[in-house]
Coordinates of C-alpha atoms in Angstrom, one line a residue:
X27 CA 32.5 -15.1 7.3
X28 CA 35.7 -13.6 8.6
X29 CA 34.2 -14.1 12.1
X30 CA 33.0 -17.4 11.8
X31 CA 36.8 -18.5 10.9
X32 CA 38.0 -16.8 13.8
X33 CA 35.5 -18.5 16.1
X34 CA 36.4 -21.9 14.3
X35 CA 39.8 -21.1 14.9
X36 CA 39.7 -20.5 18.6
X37 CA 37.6 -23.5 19.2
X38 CA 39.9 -25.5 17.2
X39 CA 43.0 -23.9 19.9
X40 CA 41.1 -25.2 22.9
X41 CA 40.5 -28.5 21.2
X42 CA 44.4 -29.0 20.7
X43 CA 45.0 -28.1 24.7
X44 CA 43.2 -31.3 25.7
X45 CA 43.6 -34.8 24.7
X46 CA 41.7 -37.6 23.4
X47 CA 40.3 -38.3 26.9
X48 CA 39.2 -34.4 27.5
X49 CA 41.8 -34.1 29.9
X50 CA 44.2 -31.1 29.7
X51 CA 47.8 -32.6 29.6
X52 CA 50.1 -33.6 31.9
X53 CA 53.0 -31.3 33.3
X54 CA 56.3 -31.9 33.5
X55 CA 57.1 -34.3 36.5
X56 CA 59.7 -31.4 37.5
X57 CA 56.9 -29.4 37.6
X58 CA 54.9 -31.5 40.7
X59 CA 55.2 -33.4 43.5
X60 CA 53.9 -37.0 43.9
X61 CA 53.0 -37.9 47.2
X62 CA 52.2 -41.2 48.7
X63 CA 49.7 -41.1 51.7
X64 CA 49.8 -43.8 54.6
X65 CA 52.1 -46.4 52.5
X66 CA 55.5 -46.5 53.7
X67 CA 58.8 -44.5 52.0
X68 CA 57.6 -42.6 49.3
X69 CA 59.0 -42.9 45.7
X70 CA 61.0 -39.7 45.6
X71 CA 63.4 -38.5 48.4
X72 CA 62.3 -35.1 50.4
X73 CA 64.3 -33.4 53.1
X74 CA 63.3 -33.7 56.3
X75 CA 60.9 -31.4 58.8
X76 CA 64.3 -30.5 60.2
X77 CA 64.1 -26.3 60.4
X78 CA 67.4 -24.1 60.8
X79 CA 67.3 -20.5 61.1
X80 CA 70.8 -20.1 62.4
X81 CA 73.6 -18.5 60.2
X82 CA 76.6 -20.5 61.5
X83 CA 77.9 -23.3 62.9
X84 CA 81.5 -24.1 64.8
X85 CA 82.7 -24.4 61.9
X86 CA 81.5 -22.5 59.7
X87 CA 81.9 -19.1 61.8
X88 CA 84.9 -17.4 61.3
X89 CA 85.0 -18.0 57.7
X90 CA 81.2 -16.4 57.2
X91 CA 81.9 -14.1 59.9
X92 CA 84.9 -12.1 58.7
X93 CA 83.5 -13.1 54.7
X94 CA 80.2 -10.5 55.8
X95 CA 82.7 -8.2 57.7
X96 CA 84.8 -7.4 55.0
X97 CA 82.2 -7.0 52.3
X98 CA 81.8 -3.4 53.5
X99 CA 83.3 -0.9 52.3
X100 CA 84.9 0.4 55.3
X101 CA 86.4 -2.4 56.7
X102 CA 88.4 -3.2 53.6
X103 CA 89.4 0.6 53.3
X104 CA 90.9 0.2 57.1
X105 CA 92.4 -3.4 56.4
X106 CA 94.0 -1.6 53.5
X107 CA 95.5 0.7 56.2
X108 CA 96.5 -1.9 58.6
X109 CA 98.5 -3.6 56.0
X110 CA 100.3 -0.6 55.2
X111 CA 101.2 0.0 58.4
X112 CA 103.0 -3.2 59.1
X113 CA 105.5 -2.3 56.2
X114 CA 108.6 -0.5 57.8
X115 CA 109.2 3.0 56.4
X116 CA 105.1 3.2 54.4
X117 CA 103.1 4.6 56.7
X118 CA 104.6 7.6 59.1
X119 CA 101.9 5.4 61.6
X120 CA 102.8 3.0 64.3
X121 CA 101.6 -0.6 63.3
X122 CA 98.7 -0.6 66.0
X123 CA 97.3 2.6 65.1
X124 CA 94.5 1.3 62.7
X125 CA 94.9 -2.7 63.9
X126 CA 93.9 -2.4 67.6
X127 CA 90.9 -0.2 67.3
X128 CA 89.4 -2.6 64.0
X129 CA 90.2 -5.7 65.7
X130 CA 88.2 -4.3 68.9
X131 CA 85.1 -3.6 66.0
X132 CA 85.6 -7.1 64.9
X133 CA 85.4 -8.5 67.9
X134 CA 82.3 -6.7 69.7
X135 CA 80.5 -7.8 65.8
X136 CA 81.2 -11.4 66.5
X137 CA 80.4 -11.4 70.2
X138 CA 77.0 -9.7 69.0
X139 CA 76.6 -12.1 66.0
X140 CA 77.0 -15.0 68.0
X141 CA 74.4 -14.2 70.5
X142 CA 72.0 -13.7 68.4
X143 CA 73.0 -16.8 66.7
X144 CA 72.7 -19.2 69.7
X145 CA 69.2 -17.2 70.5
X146 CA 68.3 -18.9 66.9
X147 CA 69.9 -22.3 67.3
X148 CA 67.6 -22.3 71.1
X149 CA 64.4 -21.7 68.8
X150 CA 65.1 -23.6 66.5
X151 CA 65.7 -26.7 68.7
X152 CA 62.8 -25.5 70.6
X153 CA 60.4 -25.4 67.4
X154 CA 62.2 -29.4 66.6
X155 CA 61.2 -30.9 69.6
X156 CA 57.5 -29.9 69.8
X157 CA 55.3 -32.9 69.8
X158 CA 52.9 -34.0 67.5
X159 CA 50.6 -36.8 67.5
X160 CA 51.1 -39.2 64.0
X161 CA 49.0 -41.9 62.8
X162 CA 52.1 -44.4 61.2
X163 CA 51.7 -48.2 60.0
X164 CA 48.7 -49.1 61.9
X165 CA 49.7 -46.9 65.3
X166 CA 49.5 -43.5 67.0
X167 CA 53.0 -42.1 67.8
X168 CA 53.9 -38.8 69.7
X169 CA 57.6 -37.5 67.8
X170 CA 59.3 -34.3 67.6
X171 CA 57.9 -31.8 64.6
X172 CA 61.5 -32.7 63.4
X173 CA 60.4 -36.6 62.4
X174 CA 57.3 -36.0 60.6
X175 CA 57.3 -37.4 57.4
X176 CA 56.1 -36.7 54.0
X177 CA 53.0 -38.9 53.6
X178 CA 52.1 -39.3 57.2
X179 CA 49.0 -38.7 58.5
X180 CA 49.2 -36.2 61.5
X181 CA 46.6 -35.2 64.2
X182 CA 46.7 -31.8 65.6
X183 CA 44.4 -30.4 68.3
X184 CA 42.7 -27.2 69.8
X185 CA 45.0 -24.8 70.1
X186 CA 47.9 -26.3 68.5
X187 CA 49.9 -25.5 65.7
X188 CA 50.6 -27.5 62.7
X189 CA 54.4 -28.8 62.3
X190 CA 54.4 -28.9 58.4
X191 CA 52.1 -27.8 55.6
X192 CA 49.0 -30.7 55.5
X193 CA 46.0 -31.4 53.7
X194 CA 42.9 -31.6 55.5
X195 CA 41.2 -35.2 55.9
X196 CA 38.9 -34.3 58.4
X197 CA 37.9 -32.6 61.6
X198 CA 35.4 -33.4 64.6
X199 CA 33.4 -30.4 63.7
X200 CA 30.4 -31.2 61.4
X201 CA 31.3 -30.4 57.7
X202 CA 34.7 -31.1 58.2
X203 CA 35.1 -28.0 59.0
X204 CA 38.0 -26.2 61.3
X205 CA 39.1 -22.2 61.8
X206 CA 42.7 -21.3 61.7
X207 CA 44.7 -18.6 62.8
X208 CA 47.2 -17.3 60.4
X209 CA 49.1 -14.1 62.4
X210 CA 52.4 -16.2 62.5
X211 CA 52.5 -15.8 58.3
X212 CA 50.6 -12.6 56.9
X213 CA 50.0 -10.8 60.7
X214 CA 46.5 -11.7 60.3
X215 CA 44.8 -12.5 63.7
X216 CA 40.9 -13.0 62.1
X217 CA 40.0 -16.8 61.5
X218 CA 40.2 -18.2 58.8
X219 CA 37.7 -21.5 57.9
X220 CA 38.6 -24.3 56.0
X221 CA 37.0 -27.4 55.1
X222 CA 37.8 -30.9 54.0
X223 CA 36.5 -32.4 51.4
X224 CA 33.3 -34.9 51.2
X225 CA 34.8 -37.7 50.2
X226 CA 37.2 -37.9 53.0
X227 CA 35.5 -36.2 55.7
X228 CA 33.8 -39.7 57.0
X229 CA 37.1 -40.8 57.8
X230 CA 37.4 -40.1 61.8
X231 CA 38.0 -43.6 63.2
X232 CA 41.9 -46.0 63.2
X233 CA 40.2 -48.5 61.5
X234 CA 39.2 -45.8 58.7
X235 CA 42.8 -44.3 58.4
X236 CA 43.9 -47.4 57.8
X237 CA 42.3 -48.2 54.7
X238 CA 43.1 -44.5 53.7
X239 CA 45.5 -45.1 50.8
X240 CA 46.2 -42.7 47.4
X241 CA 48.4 -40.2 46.1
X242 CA 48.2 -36.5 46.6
X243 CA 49.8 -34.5 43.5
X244 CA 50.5 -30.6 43.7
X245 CA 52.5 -28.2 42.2
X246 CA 56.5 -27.0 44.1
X247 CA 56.7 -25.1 47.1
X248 CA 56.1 -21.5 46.5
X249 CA 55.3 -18.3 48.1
X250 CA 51.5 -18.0 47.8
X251 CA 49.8 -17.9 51.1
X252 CA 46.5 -18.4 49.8
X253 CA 46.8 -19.9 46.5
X254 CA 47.2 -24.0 45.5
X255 CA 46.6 -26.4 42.8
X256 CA 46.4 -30.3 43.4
X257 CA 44.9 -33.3 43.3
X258 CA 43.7 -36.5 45.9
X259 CA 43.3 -39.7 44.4
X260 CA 42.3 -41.9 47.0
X261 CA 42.8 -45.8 46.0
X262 CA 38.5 -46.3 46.4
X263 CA 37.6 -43.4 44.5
X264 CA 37.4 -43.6 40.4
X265 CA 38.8 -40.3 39.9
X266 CA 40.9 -37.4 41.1
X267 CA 39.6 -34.9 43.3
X268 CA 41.0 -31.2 42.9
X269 CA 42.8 -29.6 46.3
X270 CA 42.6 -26.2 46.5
X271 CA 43.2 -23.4 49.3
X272 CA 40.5 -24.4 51.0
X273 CA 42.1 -27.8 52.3
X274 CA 45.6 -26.5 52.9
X275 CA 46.7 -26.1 56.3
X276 CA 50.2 -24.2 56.6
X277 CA 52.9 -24.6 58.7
X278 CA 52.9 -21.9 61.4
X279 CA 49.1 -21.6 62.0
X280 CA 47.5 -22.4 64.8
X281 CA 43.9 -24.6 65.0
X282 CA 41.4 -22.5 66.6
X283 CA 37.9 -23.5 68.1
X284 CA 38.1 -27.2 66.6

């Protein structure tokens, strides 16, 4: 008897997660991302496919710059010592004993800091104004990685590499299938398959993109590689149809053999 109840009782748990319709229940909105495909600005504001991998700017150097500096130890014990010095009768020291030789350190620090800074900013413009062929309101465009949109429907070819993370539609290989190479994000040089799904992978044509309308909804950006949860409701179709890792292509990967 006592095991009956407890069976009753944990049928009765899994019952209460669903509602009426046998659904489980809807997340917090803060919890997902809504995302219009092929229909113009989408409801909630993203930031753009602008990347920056740069630490500073004109303006924003010196005060960063000397901010990192003097969090270590040893440059605030020396400061210390320099401001001692420039008191008249504290330090036995001339003034420029400790000052010259820590401003020299400072300044071969920034020289190297900024190098290596304006080696990101060239990357990072370089990675901006790659090209990328975009299927938008009825026409193929050619922008920079740094104009793609959320929502927009984006060709990539042999070879290339994919400027943002995007859900596969289709590919010219039979099954919808295409092989990635993921070595710019785990190190991995083996390819990897993925495949689009059936209800979409017809849909190869303009005229066919065109009448490709829905939503996709899927959870906030996060640091699984091969992990994802989401849905595609396309406008014809009746109901939802689950995304998984299979139909995620991630930005940074490179198409291979398709």
């Amino acid at each position: 008897m006592g095991q009956n109840s407890s069976i009753t009782q944990t049928f009765q748990r899994i019952r209460n997660c669903f509602n009426r319709n046998g659904n489980p229940p809807s997340t917090d909105a803060n919890d997902r991302r809504l995302i219009t495909i092929n229909s113009g600005p989408q409801a909630t504001k993203f930031i753009s496919n602008d990347i920056s991998t740069s630490k500073y700017s004109l303006i924003t150097f010196l005060p960063k710059f000397l901010f990192e500096q003097f969090r270590k130890y040893s440059n605030i014990f020396f400061l210390c010592i320099v401001i001692f010095q420039q008191i008249p009768g504290v330090s036995p020291t001339g003034r420029y004993t400790t000052a010259v030789p820590l401003s020299f350190i400072l300044c071969c620090a920034a020289i190297k800091e900024i190098i290596e800074d304006v080696k990101r900013h060239i990357q990072d413009d370089a990675v901006n104004r790659r090209k990328v062929l975009i299927y938008r309101e009825g026409n193929w465009i050619y922008p920079s990685w740094s104009k793609v949109k959320v929502g927009d429907i984006v060709k990539v070819i042999d070879k290339g590499y994919f400027p943002a993370d995007l859900v596969l539609i289709s590919s010219g290989e039979p099954n919808s299938i295409c092989y990635i190479q993921t070595s710019n994000l785990d190190g991995e040089t083996n390819l990897k398959v993925r495949q689009g799904l059936p209800q979409t992978a017809h849909v190869l044509s303009s005229v066919q993109l065109k009448d490709l309308q829905g939503t996709v909804e899927c959870e906030l950006p996060n640091r699984n590689l091969y992990e994802f949860a989401g849905t595609l409701k396309i406008n014809s179709a009746a109901f939802p149809i689950p995304l998984g890792a299979d139909q995620i292509l991630l930005r940074g990967s490179q198409l291979k053999n398709t």
